[in-house]
Tab-separated table of C-alpha atoms in Angstrom:
chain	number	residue	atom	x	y	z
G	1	UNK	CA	91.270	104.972	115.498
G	2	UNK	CA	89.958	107.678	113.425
G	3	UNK	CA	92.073	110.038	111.173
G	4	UNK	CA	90.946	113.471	109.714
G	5	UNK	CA	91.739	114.541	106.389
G	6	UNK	CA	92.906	117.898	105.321
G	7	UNK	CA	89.367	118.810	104.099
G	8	UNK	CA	87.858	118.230	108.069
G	9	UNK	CA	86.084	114.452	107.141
G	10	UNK	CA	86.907	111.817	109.604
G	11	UNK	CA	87.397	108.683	109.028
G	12	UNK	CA	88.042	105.256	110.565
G	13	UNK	CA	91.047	103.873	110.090
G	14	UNK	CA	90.326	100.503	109.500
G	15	UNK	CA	87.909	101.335	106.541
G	16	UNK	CA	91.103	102.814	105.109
G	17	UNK	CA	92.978	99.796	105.107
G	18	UNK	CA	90.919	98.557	102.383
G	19	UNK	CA	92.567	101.309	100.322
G	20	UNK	CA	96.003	100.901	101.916
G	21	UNK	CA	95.746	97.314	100.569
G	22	UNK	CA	94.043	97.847	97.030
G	23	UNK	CA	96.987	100.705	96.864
G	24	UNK	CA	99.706	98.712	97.697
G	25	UNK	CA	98.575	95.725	95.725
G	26	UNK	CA	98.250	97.724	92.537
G	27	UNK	CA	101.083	100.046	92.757
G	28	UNK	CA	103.867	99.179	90.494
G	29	UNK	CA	106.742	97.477	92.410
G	30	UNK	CA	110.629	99.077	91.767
G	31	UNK	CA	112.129	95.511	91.593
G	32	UNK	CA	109.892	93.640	89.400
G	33	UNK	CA	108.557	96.540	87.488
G	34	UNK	CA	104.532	95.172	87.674
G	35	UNK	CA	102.010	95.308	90.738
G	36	UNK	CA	101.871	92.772	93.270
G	37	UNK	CA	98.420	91.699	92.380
G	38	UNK	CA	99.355	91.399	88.744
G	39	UNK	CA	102.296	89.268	89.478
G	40	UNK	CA	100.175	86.451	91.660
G	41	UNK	CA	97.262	86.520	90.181
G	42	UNK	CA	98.071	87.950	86.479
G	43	UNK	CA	95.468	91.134	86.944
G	44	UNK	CA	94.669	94.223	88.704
G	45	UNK	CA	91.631	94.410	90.871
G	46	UNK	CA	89.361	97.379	89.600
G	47	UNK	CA	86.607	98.613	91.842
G	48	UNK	CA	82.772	100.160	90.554
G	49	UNK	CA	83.935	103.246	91.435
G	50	UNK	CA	87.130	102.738	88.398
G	51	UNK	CA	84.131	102.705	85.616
G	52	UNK	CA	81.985	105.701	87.202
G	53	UNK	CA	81.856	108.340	84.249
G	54	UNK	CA	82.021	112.058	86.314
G	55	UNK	CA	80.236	113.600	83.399
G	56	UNK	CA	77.205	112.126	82.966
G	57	UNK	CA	74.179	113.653	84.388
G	58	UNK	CA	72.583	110.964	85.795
G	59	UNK	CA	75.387	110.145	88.373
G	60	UNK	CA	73.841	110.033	92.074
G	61	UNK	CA	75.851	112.444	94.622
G	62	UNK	CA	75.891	109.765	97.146
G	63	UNK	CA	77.984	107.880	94.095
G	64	UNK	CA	80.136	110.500	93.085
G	65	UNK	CA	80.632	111.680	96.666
G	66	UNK	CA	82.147	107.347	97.476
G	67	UNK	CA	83.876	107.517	94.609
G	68	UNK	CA	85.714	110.674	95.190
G	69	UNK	CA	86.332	109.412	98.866
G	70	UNK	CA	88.096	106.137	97.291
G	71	UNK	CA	90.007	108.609	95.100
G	72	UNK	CA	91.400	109.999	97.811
G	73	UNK	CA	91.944	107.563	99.612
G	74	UNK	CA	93.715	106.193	96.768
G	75	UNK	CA	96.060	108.572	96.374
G	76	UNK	CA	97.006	109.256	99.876
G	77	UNK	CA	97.755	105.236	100.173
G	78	UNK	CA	99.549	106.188	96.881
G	79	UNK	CA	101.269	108.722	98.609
G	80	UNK	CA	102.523	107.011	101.795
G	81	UNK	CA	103.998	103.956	99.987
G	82	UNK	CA	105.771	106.111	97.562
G	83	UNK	CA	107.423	108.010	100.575
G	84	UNK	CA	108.368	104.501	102.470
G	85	UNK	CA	109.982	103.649	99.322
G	86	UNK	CA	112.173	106.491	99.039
G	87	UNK	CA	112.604	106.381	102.470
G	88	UNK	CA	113.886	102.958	102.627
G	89	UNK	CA	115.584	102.879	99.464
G	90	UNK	CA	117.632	105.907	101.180
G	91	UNK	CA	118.150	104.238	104.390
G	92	UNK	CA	119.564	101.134	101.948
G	93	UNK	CA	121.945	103.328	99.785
G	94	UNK	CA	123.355	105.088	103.014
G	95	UNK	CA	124.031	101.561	104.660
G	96	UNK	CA	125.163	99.825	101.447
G	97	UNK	CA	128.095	102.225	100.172
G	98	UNK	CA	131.094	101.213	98.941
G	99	UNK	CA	134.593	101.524	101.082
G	100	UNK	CA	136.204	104.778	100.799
G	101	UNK	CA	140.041	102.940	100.099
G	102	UNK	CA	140.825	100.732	97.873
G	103	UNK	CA	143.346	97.641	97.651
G	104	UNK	CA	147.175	98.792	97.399
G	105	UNK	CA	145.885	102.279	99.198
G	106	UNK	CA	148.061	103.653	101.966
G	107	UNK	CA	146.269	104.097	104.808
G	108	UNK	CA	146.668	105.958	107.868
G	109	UNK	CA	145.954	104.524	111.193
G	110	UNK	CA	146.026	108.079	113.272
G	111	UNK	CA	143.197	106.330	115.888
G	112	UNK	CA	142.388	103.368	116.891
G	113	UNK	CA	139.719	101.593	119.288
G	114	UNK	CA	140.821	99.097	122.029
G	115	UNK	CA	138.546	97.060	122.929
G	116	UNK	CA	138.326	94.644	126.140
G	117	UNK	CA	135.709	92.551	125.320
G	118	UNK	CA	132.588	92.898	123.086
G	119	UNK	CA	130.639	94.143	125.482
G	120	UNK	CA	131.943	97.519	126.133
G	121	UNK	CA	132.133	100.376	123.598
G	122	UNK	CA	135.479	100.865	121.354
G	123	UNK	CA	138.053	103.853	123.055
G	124	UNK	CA	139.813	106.066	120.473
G	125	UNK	CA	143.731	105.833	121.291
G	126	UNK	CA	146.915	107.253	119.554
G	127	UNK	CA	148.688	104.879	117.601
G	128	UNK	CA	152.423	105.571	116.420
G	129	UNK	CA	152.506	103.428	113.483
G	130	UNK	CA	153.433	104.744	109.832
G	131	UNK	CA	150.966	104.186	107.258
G	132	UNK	CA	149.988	100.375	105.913
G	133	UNK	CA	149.144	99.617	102.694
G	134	UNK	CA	145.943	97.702	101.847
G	135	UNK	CA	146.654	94.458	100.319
G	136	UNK	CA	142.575	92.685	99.937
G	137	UNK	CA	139.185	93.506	101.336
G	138	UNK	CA	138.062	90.396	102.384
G	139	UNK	CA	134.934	90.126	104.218
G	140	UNK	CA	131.802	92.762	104.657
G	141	UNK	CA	129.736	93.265	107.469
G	142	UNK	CA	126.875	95.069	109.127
G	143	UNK	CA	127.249	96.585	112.843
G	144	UNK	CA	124.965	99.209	114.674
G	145	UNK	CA	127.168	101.643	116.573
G	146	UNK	CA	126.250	104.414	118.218
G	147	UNK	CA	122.524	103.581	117.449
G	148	UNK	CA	123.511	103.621	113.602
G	149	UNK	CA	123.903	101.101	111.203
G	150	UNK	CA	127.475	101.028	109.671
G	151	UNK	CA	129.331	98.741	107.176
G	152	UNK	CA	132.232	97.130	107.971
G	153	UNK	CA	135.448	95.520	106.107
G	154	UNK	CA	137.509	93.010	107.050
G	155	UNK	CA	141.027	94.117	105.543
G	156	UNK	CA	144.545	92.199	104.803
G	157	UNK	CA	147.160	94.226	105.005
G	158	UNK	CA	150.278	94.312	102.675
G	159	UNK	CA	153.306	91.690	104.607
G	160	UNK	CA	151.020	90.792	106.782
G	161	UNK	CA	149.738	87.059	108.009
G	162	UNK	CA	145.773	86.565	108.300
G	163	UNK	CA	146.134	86.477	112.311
G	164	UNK	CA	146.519	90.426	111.439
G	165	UNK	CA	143.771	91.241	109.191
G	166	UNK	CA	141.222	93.526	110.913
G	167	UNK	CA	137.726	95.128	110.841
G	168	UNK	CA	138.043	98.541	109.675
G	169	UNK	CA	135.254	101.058	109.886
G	170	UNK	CA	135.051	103.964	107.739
G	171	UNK	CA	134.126	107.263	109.311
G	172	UNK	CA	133.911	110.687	107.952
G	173	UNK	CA	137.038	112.091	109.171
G	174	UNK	CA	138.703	108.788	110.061
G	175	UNK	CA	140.055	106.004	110.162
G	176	UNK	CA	138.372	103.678	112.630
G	177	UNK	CA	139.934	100.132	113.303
G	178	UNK	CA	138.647	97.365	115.578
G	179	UNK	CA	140.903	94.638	117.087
């Protein structure tokens, strides 16, 4: 596999990994604070290339020419990991919020899903009921629906026995319950 740079070198892929690695391993880590080299083995790997002075005269160009490939390298590795970082600690916020209602908060049960068995999707039908208060959020739980991850809560109702609690789903612009 060979990828091109934005400056029309090519390189091979798996040449790049070394940097990948040396990036990743020395790149500070958001939970811990310190690099993952530097937390297993108590030090940061440094490469010849870390200690080459640019402005000395008697630097070869064949030198200066690897060490400004591993410094780019470097900092596209750099790059990428800081992007899958975001990225992930995006995709982690969005599936990790916190319920939109609270305990003691009336809510509204305008829709909800019947559902057969597990197998087949949830249907959105009318429900006459009047609004039921929320008496504990009990339970927490990841489902993927419609190819997305959602959260949801298992919720006790006010004057209500535990054979009723049920899974409630937040949605944007309702109220989604499964029985």
């Amino acid at each position: 596999m060979e990828y091109k740079d934005q400056e029309g070198y090519t390189h091979d892929l798996v040449t790049l990994l070394l940097a990948v690695k040396l990036a990743y391993n020395t790149s500070q880590n958001s939970t811990t604070g310190k690099s993952p080299s530097l937390v297993e083995k108590g030090w940061n790997p440094l490469l010849p290339v870390d200690h080459l002075k640019k402005n000395l005269l008697t630097i070869h160009p064949t030198s200066k020419d690897l060490h400004d490939m591993w410094k780019k390298a470097f900092d596209t590795a750099a790059k990428l990991i800081a992007e899958a970082k975001e990225y992930n600690k995006q995709r982690w916020d969005k599936s990790h919020m916190e319920p939109d209602f609270k305990e003691g908060d009336q809510t509204e049960e305008d829709k909800l899903p019947s559902r057969k068995n597990n197998s087949t999707p949830a249907e959105i039908v009318e429900v006459e009921d009047s609004p039921v208060p929320v008496k504990k959020i009990i339970k927490t739980r990841k489902i993927r629906l419609n190819g997305k991850d959602q959260r949801q809560y298992l919720v006790r109702f006010k004057n209500q026995t535990a054979d009723k609690d049920k899974w409630w789903l937040r949605m944007p612009n309702q109220m989604v319950t499964f029985i």
